[in-house]
Amino acid sequence: MKAINNTTIFLGIIISIFLVACSEDSPTTPKDEIESKTLGVVFTSDYVNGELRWFDIEADSLSPNKITLAQDSRVIVQGSQVFVLERFGADNLVRLAPSKLDQEDASVLYQTSLEDGSNPSDLIALDSQTAWLGLEGSAHLLKINTAVSAKGKTLKTVDLSKYTVSGNISPNLIKLSLKGDTLLALLQRLDMYQAKLPGLIVLLDANEGAILDTIPLKTNNPTSFAWIENVLWVSTQGVYNDVYGCNSDSLRGIESIDFEKKKSTVKFFGKNLGGGVSSFTVDQKNKKIYASVLGVDGGYSLAKVDLETNKISKLDEIEDTSGFLYWDTNSDLLFVGDRSFENAKLWGYDGSSFFEIKGKDVLPPYNMAVISYEE
């Protein structure tokens, strides 16, 4: 047997003491003791002031705390990360720490200035440190590093100017989506703010940003898109009428995309919905679409579309659905931003009845996301 000298024994004792000390200073928390928290994060705005508010997804009241942001902002959740796109007149990318929202300014991990007039519209993550950032006011699509140390540094710029209507500055990118290794960009292609051409979906390589193909829509002025299984659904609002409403006709509605064939078909027309679709959200599990419909007189209403029966029904309890619609998959709840004049409210809907999520001194709800994280 090999002899062990005194020096070896002494070093072993020192290492053991060091390991014990480290374990006491930095104890590990058993997984069953880690608390998971889910918050609804709501951006509110009266078009002058903007505030971020939040609530426990299982509660019915907003936190009294708030974070002040630019009046035209959009909150986006990707994984366990919270971003805010400060849009028209501000042009900033903000990242927040969800566990520090109650500390207000301390929750801001960074606020990065973007190109003036770029009007950021959407962000979709490839992983925890890389994302694509869409710009509505610029012909550029940006690949960025979202890490705290990088502060949204641009890694790659994709030029989409060939899809811009002549005489305009951008093709009006409003939404991004991922399907495998393909990035989808939804373009409105406005001409001096007028929707004269059908919308367009551009397909790109999600890693390199190379343009692969396009899918033309049947109707004008797309407002959003979302997947249900392997079908991509697109909402379109069409052109405004003389009172800034939308006519109830066949020039707008909800389109269905056959992704393999790169073909779009209008499945639900505006004449059946009651107007143009200003926004929508999808319940993937139950195959339903909830649509905010801009009617002939300029008012907004809520429609539910059952994709299994093709039945359209109206949910008349909400006066003004122009704020937003958001379906939370985990809680199976629909959230609605009601921007009724001097009576704005945030509503939840459980499939049978609406309930109000109350708060003090809350600005009209503008958009929303849900974040789950470990404390």
Short mmCIF file of C-alpha atoms in Angstrom, two decimals:
data_model
loop_
_atom_site.label_atom_id
_atom_site.label_comp_id
_atom_site.label_asym_id
_atom_site.label_seq_id
_atom_site.Cartn_x
_atom_site.Cartn_y
_atom_site.Cartn_z
CA MET A 1 0.00 0.00 0.00
CA LYS A 2 1.24 3.47 -0.89
CA ALA A 3 2.08 5.59 2.16
CA ILE A 4 0.18 8.86 2.72
CA ASN A 5 2.43 11.65 4.03
CA ASN A 6 1.45 14.44 6.47
CA THR A 7 1.31 17.07 3.72
CA THR A 8 -1.36 15.11 1.82
CA ILE A 9 -3.46 14.72 4.99
CA PHE A 10 -3.17 18.44 5.74
CA LEU A 11 -4.27 19.44 2.22
CA GLY A 12 -7.23 17.08 2.43
CA ILE A 13 -8.38 18.69 5.67
CA ILE A 14 -8.08 22.21 4.21
CA ILE A 15 -10.09 21.26 1.09
CA SER A 16 -12.82 19.65 3.19
CA ILE A 17 -13.13 22.77 5.37
CA PHE A 18 -13.30 24.97 2.23
CA LEU A 19 -16.07 22.87 0.69
CA VAL A 20 -18.14 22.91 3.86
CA ALA A 21 -17.73 26.68 4.19
CA CYS A 22 -18.82 27.24 0.59
CA SER A 23 -21.87 25.05 1.03
CA GLU A 24 -22.92 27.03 4.09
CA ASP A 25 -22.43 30.42 2.42
CA SER A 26 -24.23 29.40 -0.80
CA PRO A 27 -26.81 26.79 0.14
CA THR A 28 -28.71 25.15 -2.67
CA THR A 29 -32.48 25.32 -2.57
CA PRO A 30 -34.27 22.01 -3.08
CA LYS A 31 -36.47 22.07 -6.18
CA ASP A 32 -39.60 21.46 -4.13
CA GLU A 33 -38.87 24.67 -2.18
CA ILE A 34 -38.54 26.90 -5.26
CA GLU A 35 -41.71 28.94 -5.71
CA SER A 36 -43.11 29.47 -9.18
CA LYS A 37 -45.06 32.65 -9.83
CA THR A 38 -47.33 33.56 -12.75
CA LEU A 39 -48.20 37.18 -13.44
CA GLY A 40 -50.40 38.90 -15.96
CA VAL A 41 -48.35 41.90 -17.13
CA VAL A 42 -50.57 44.66 -18.52
CA PHE A 43 -49.49 47.81 -20.33
CA THR A 44 -51.97 50.66 -19.88
CA SER A 45 -52.16 53.99 -21.68
CA ASP A 46 -54.35 57.05 -22.12
CA TYR A 47 -52.28 58.06 -25.19
CA VAL A 48 -50.43 60.62 -23.05
CA ASN A 49 -49.10 58.50 -20.19
CA GLY A 50 -48.06 54.85 -20.19
CA GLU A 51 -47.83 52.51 -17.20
CA LEU A 52 -47.07 48.84 -16.71
CA ARG A 53 -49.24 47.09 -14.13
CA TRP A 54 -49.41 43.43 -13.10
CA PHE A 55 -51.49 40.89 -11.21
CA ASP A 56 -51.28 37.35 -9.92
CA ILE A 57 -52.96 35.25 -12.60
CA GLU A 58 -55.14 33.56 -9.97
CA ALA A 59 -56.18 36.84 -8.35
CA ASP A 60 -58.71 39.47 -9.42
CA SER A 61 -56.85 42.68 -8.59
CA LEU A 62 -53.90 44.60 -9.98
CA SER A 63 -50.83 45.42 -7.95
CA PRO A 64 -50.83 49.03 -6.70
CA ASN A 65 -47.28 49.41 -8.01
CA LYS A 66 -46.49 50.50 -11.55
CA ILE A 67 -43.64 51.26 -13.93
CA THR A 68 -43.81 54.38 -16.10
CA LEU A 69 -43.13 53.82 -19.81
CA ALA A 70 -43.71 55.61 -23.12
CA GLN A 71 -47.43 55.98 -23.90
CA ASP A 72 -47.28 53.73 -26.99
CA SER A 73 -45.58 50.56 -25.74
CA ARG A 74 -46.00 46.81 -26.13
CA VAL A 75 -45.15 44.19 -23.48
CA ILE A 76 -43.79 40.88 -24.78
CA VAL A 77 -42.88 37.74 -22.86
CA GLN A 78 -40.44 35.19 -24.24
CA GLY A 79 -39.74 32.28 -21.91
CA SER A 80 -38.87 33.79 -18.53
CA GLN A 81 -37.92 37.15 -20.03
CA VAL A 82 -40.04 40.31 -20.16
CA PHE A 83 -39.48 42.94 -22.85
CA VAL A 84 -41.22 46.23 -23.51
CA LEU A 85 -41.11 47.82 -26.95
CA GLU A 86 -41.45 51.58 -26.52
CA ARG A 87 -42.83 52.53 -29.88
CA PHE A 88 -43.90 55.74 -31.64
CA GLY A 89 -41.92 58.75 -30.41
CA ALA A 90 -39.65 56.74 -28.11
CA ASP A 91 -38.11 53.86 -30.12
CA ASN A 92 -36.57 51.89 -27.25
CA LEU A 93 -36.07 48.25 -26.33
CA VAL A 94 -36.55 47.63 -22.60
CA ARG A 95 -35.86 44.42 -20.69
CA LEU A 96 -37.31 43.93 -17.22
CA ALA A 97 -36.55 41.55 -14.34
CA PRO A 98 -39.94 39.95 -13.53
CA SER A 99 -38.99 39.17 -9.92
CA LYS A 100 -38.23 42.85 -9.26
CA LEU A 101 -41.29 44.52 -10.74
CA ASP A 102 -42.37 45.81 -7.33
CA GLN A 103 -39.05 47.65 -7.07
CA GLU A 104 -40.01 49.70 -10.14
CA ASP A 105 -36.81 51.28 -11.51
CA ALA A 106 -34.70 48.41 -10.15
CA SER A 107 -36.61 46.04 -12.43
CA VAL A 108 -35.20 47.70 -15.58
CA LEU A 109 -32.25 45.59 -16.73
CA TYR A 110 -31.63 47.86 -19.70
CA GLN A 111 -33.28 50.42 -21.96
CA THR A 112 -31.65 50.56 -25.37
CA SER A 113 -32.31 53.29 -27.92
CA LEU A 114 -33.19 52.18 -31.44
CA GLU A 115 -33.13 54.05 -34.73
CA ASP A 116 -35.39 57.14 -34.65
CA GLY A 117 -38.77 56.37 -36.17
CA SER A 118 -38.11 52.61 -36.25
CA ASN A 119 -41.26 51.93 -34.18
CA PRO A 120 -40.49 48.41 -32.85
CA SER A 121 -43.45 46.11 -33.37
CA ASP A 122 -42.58 42.57 -32.23
CA LEU A 123 -39.83 40.41 -30.75
CA ILE A 124 -39.43 36.65 -30.88
CA ALA A 125 -36.62 34.72 -29.19
CA LEU A 126 -34.49 31.99 -30.74
CA ASP A 127 -32.93 31.17 -27.37
CA SER A 128 -32.21 32.87 -24.04
CA GLN A 129 -29.75 35.33 -25.61
CA THR A 130 -30.82 35.78 -29.23
CA ALA A 131 -33.97 37.19 -30.78
CA TRP A 132 -35.40 38.78 -33.89
CA LEU A 133 -36.76 42.31 -33.49
CA GLY A 134 -39.36 43.55 -35.98
CA LEU A 135 -39.67 47.23 -36.87
CA GLU A 136 -42.86 48.76 -38.22
CA GLY A 137 -41.33 52.11 -39.17
CA SER A 138 -38.19 50.78 -40.85
CA ALA A 139 -37.45 48.36 -43.69
CA HIS A 140 -34.99 46.51 -41.44
CA LEU A 141 -35.44 43.31 -39.44
CA LEU A 142 -32.86 42.98 -36.66
CA LYS A 143 -31.27 39.95 -35.05
CA ILE A 144 -30.19 41.02 -31.57
CA ASN A 145 -28.40 39.78 -28.46
CA THR A 146 -30.88 40.10 -25.60
CA ALA A 147 -28.43 39.24 -22.79
CA VAL A 148 -28.19 41.80 -20.00
CA SER A 149 -24.52 42.41 -20.80
CA ALA A 150 -25.26 42.97 -24.52
CA LYS A 151 -28.29 45.24 -24.02
CA GLY A 152 -29.95 44.30 -27.30
CA LYS A 153 -26.87 44.68 -29.48
CA THR A 154 -27.60 44.18 -33.18
CA LEU A 155 -26.02 41.02 -34.59
CA LYS A 156 -27.51 41.06 -38.07
CA THR A 157 -29.69 43.35 -40.21
CA VAL A 158 -32.06 42.00 -42.87
CA ASP A 159 -33.25 44.36 -45.60
CA LEU A 160 -36.97 44.06 -46.39
CA SER A 161 -37.19 47.21 -48.52
CA LYS A 162 -38.13 45.30 -51.68
CA TYR A 163 -41.55 44.67 -50.12
CA THR A 164 -42.13 48.37 -49.42
CA VAL A 165 -44.77 50.11 -51.52
CA SER A 166 -43.06 52.66 -53.76
CA GLY A 167 -42.71 56.07 -52.10
CA ASN A 168 -42.99 54.66 -48.55
CA ILE A 169 -40.27 53.99 -45.98
CA SER A 170 -41.18 50.50 -44.75
CA PRO A 171 -43.29 47.41 -45.55
CA ASN A 172 -44.96 47.78 -42.10
CA LEU A 173 -43.86 44.62 -40.30
CA ILE A 174 -46.29 44.07 -37.42
CA LYS A 175 -45.83 40.48 -36.22
CA LEU A 176 -43.25 37.67 -36.09
CA SER A 177 -43.62 33.92 -35.64
CA LEU A 178 -41.44 30.81 -35.67
CA LYS A 179 -42.15 27.47 -37.31
CA GLY A 180 -39.21 25.11 -36.84
CA ASP A 181 -36.20 26.79 -38.41
CA THR A 182 -38.37 29.24 -40.38
CA LEU A 183 -39.07 32.80 -39.27
CA LEU A 184 -42.32 34.36 -40.49
CA ALA A 185 -42.78 38.13 -40.82
CA LEU A 186 -46.27 39.58 -41.35
CA LEU A 187 -46.27 42.72 -43.52
CA GLN A 188 -49.15 45.17 -43.97
CA ARG A 189 -47.58 46.96 -46.99
CA LEU A 190 -49.39 50.26 -46.49
CA ASP A 191 -49.29 53.16 -48.94
CA MET A 192 -49.27 56.39 -46.93
CA TYR A 193 -51.18 54.56 -44.17
CA GLN A 194 -53.74 53.25 -46.67
CA ALA A 195 -54.14 49.48 -47.09
CA LYS A 196 -54.30 49.32 -50.87
CA LEU A 197 -52.53 45.96 -51.32
CA PRO A 198 -53.10 42.50 -49.83
CA GLY A 199 -50.88 41.65 -46.89
CA LEU A 200 -47.79 39.49 -47.27
CA ILE A 201 -45.99 36.87 -45.16
CA VAL A 202 -42.22 36.67 -45.71
CA LEU A 203 -40.46 33.41 -44.82
CA LEU A 204 -36.85 33.62 -43.67
CA ASP A 205 -34.16 31.30 -42.36
CA ALA A 206 -34.51 31.72 -38.61
CA ASN A 207 -30.76 31.59 -37.98
CA GLU A 208 -29.25 33.49 -40.88
CA GLY A 209 -32.16 35.71 -41.91
CA ALA A 210 -31.99 34.74 -45.58
CA ILE A 211 -35.31 35.27 -47.37
CA LEU A 212 -36.74 31.93 -48.48
CA ASP A 213 -40.19 32.61 -49.92
CA THR A 214 -43.39 34.64 -49.54
CA ILE A 215 -47.06 33.88 -49.03
CA PRO A 216 -49.49 36.52 -50.35
CA LEU A 217 -52.73 37.04 -48.45
CA LYS A 218 -56.15 37.39 -50.03
CA THR A 219 -57.21 40.51 -48.12
CA ASN A 220 -55.67 43.79 -46.99
CA ASN A 221 -54.30 45.19 -43.74
CA PRO A 222 -53.38 42.11 -41.67
CA THR A 223 -53.36 42.69 -37.92
CA SER A 224 -52.01 39.45 -36.41
CA PHE A 225 -51.34 35.76 -36.96
CA ALA A 226 -51.18 32.64 -34.78
CA TRP A 227 -50.80 28.88 -35.08
CA ILE A 228 -53.34 26.20 -34.20
CA GLU A 229 -51.59 22.88 -34.74
CA ASN A 230 -50.12 23.11 -38.27
CA VAL A 231 -52.48 25.77 -39.57
CA LEU A 232 -51.55 29.45 -39.51
CA TRP A 233 -54.48 31.82 -38.98
CA VAL A 234 -54.27 35.47 -40.04
CA SER A 235 -56.64 38.30 -39.10
CA THR A 236 -57.22 41.20 -41.49
CA GLN A 237 -59.00 44.49 -40.94
CA GLY A 238 -59.12 45.83 -44.50
CA VAL A 239 -59.58 49.51 -45.30
CA TYR A 240 -61.48 52.00 -43.15
CA ASN A 241 -64.79 53.47 -44.25
CA ASP A 242 -65.71 57.17 -43.98
CA VAL A 243 -66.32 57.01 -40.21
CA TYR A 244 -63.16 54.95 -39.50
CA GLY A 245 -65.11 51.76 -39.12
CA CYS A 246 -64.96 48.67 -41.31
CA ASN A 247 -67.68 47.56 -43.67
CA SER A 248 -69.22 44.14 -43.19
CA ASP A 249 -68.14 42.57 -46.49
CA SER A 250 -65.85 40.00 -48.10
CA LEU A 251 -62.79 42.27 -48.26
CA ARG A 252 -61.54 41.38 -44.76
CA GLY A 253 -61.80 38.59 -42.18
CA ILE A 254 -59.76 35.60 -41.00
CA GLU A 255 -57.54 33.68 -43.41
CA SER A 256 -56.16 30.16 -43.14
CA ILE A 257 -52.67 29.40 -44.46
CA ASP A 258 -51.67 26.03 -45.89
CA PHE A 259 -48.01 26.31 -44.93
CA GLU A 260 -46.83 23.45 -47.14
CA LYS A 261 -48.58 24.76 -50.24
CA LYS A 262 -47.88 28.43 -49.38
CA LYS A 263 -51.54 29.21 -50.07
CA SER A 264 -54.04 31.38 -48.20
CA THR A 265 -57.84 31.04 -48.09
CA VAL A 266 -60.37 33.32 -46.41
CA LYS A 267 -62.28 31.08 -44.01
CA PHE A 268 -64.38 33.68 -42.21
CA PHE A 269 -65.43 36.88 -43.98
CA GLY A 270 -66.08 40.27 -42.48
CA LYS A 271 -69.72 40.01 -43.56
CA ASN A 272 -70.13 37.08 -41.15
CA LEU A 273 -67.98 38.55 -38.37
CA GLY A 274 -69.56 42.00 -38.53
CA GLY A 275 -66.56 43.98 -39.81
CA GLY A 276 -62.76 43.89 -39.88
CA VAL A 277 -60.64 42.07 -37.31
CA SER A 278 -58.51 44.57 -35.41
CA SER A 279 -56.86 41.87 -33.28
CA PHE A 280 -57.36 38.26 -32.27
CA THR A 281 -56.08 35.52 -29.99
CA VAL A 282 -56.35 31.74 -30.21
CA ASP A 283 -57.27 28.95 -27.82
CA GLN A 284 -55.14 26.21 -29.37
CA LYS A 285 -56.39 23.38 -27.19
CA ASN A 286 -60.09 23.96 -27.85
CA LYS A 287 -59.57 25.26 -31.42
CA LYS A 288 -61.27 28.61 -30.94
CA ILE A 289 -60.47 32.11 -32.13
CA TYR A 290 -61.49 35.21 -30.19
CA ALA A 291 -61.63 38.28 -32.43
CA SER A 292 -61.99 41.99 -31.75
CA VAL A 293 -64.20 43.19 -34.61
CA LEU A 294 -64.25 46.79 -35.80
CA GLY A 295 -67.77 47.38 -37.08
CA VAL A 296 -69.35 49.67 -39.65
CA ASP A 297 -69.98 52.44 -37.12
CA GLY A 298 -66.46 52.38 -35.65
CA GLY A 299 -67.38 50.38 -32.54
CA TYR A 300 -65.55 47.28 -31.34
CA SER A 301 -67.16 43.97 -30.38
CA LEU A 302 -66.02 40.48 -29.37
CA ALA A 303 -66.63 37.43 -31.56
CA LYS A 304 -65.87 33.78 -30.80
CA VAL A 305 -65.12 31.46 -33.71
CA ASP A 306 -65.37 27.70 -33.16
CA LEU A 307 -63.11 26.11 -35.75
CA GLU A 308 -64.59 22.64 -35.29
CA THR A 309 -68.15 23.75 -36.07
CA ASN A 310 -67.34 26.93 -38.07
CA LYS A 311 -69.83 28.71 -35.83
CA ILE A 312 -69.43 32.43 -35.04
CA SER A 313 -70.99 33.76 -31.85
CA LYS A 314 -70.98 37.21 -30.27
CA LEU A 315 -69.99 37.91 -26.67
CA ASP A 316 -71.85 41.14 -26.03
CA GLU A 317 -70.84 41.77 -22.42
CA ILE A 318 -67.79 43.91 -23.34
CA GLU A 319 -68.47 47.42 -24.58
CA ASP A 320 -65.14 48.18 -26.30
CA THR A 321 -62.59 45.45 -27.14
CA SER A 322 -60.14 47.81 -28.86
CA GLY A 323 -57.55 47.36 -26.09
CA PHE A 324 -56.49 43.76 -26.58
CA LEU A 325 -57.40 40.08 -26.43
CA TYR A 326 -55.06 37.59 -24.78
CA TRP A 327 -55.59 33.86 -24.26
CA ASP A 328 -53.55 32.30 -21.46
CA THR A 329 -53.04 28.60 -22.17
CA ASN A 330 -52.09 27.58 -18.64
CA SER A 331 -55.09 29.10 -16.87
CA ASP A 332 -57.53 28.61 -19.78
CA LEU A 333 -58.62 32.22 -19.41
CA LEU A 334 -59.30 34.95 -21.95
CA PHE A 335 -58.26 38.47 -20.95
CA VAL A 336 -59.87 41.49 -22.59
CA GLY A 337 -58.75 45.11 -22.55
CA ASP A 338 -61.94 47.21 -22.49
CA ARG A 339 -61.16 50.83 -23.42
CA SER A 340 -64.69 52.19 -22.96
CA PHE A 341 -64.62 55.98 -22.62
CA GLU A 342 -64.30 56.93 -18.94
CA ASN A 343 -65.15 53.32 -17.99
CA ALA A 344 -62.13 51.30 -19.10
CA LYS A 345 -61.66 47.91 -17.45
CA LEU A 346 -59.63 44.72 -17.57
CA TRP A 347 -61.76 41.60 -17.87
CA GLY A 348 -61.19 37.88 -17.52
CA TYR A 349 -63.37 35.24 -19.15
CA ASP A 350 -63.51 31.59 -18.05
CA GLY A 351 -65.60 30.30 -20.95
CA SER A 352 -68.94 30.98 -19.32
CA SER A 353 -68.77 34.36 -17.58
CA PHE A 354 -66.72 37.55 -17.38
CA PHE A 355 -65.10 38.88 -14.21
CA GLU A 356 -63.36 42.19 -13.63
CA ILE A 357 -59.73 42.46 -12.55
CA LYS A 358 -59.85 45.62 -10.50
CA GLY A 359 -57.22 48.19 -9.65
CA LYS A 360 -56.81 51.72 -8.37
CA ASP A 361 -56.10 54.62 -10.76
CA VAL A 362 -55.62 52.29 -13.73
CA LEU A 363 -55.16 53.75 -17.21
CA PRO A 364 -57.08 52.10 -20.09
CA PRO A 365 -55.60 48.65 -20.89
CA TYR A 366 -53.55 48.57 -24.09
CA ASN A 367 -51.84 45.14 -24.35
CA MET A 368 -50.84 42.22 -22.17
CA ALA A 369 -48.68 39.12 -21.71
CA VAL A 370 -48.28 36.41 -19.06
CA ILE A 371 -44.96 35.54 -17.41
CA SER A 372 -44.11 32.50 -15.29
CA TYR A 373 -40.84 32.49 -13.36
CA GLU A 374 -39.18 30.99 -10.30
CA GLU A 375 -38.52 33.17 -7.28
#
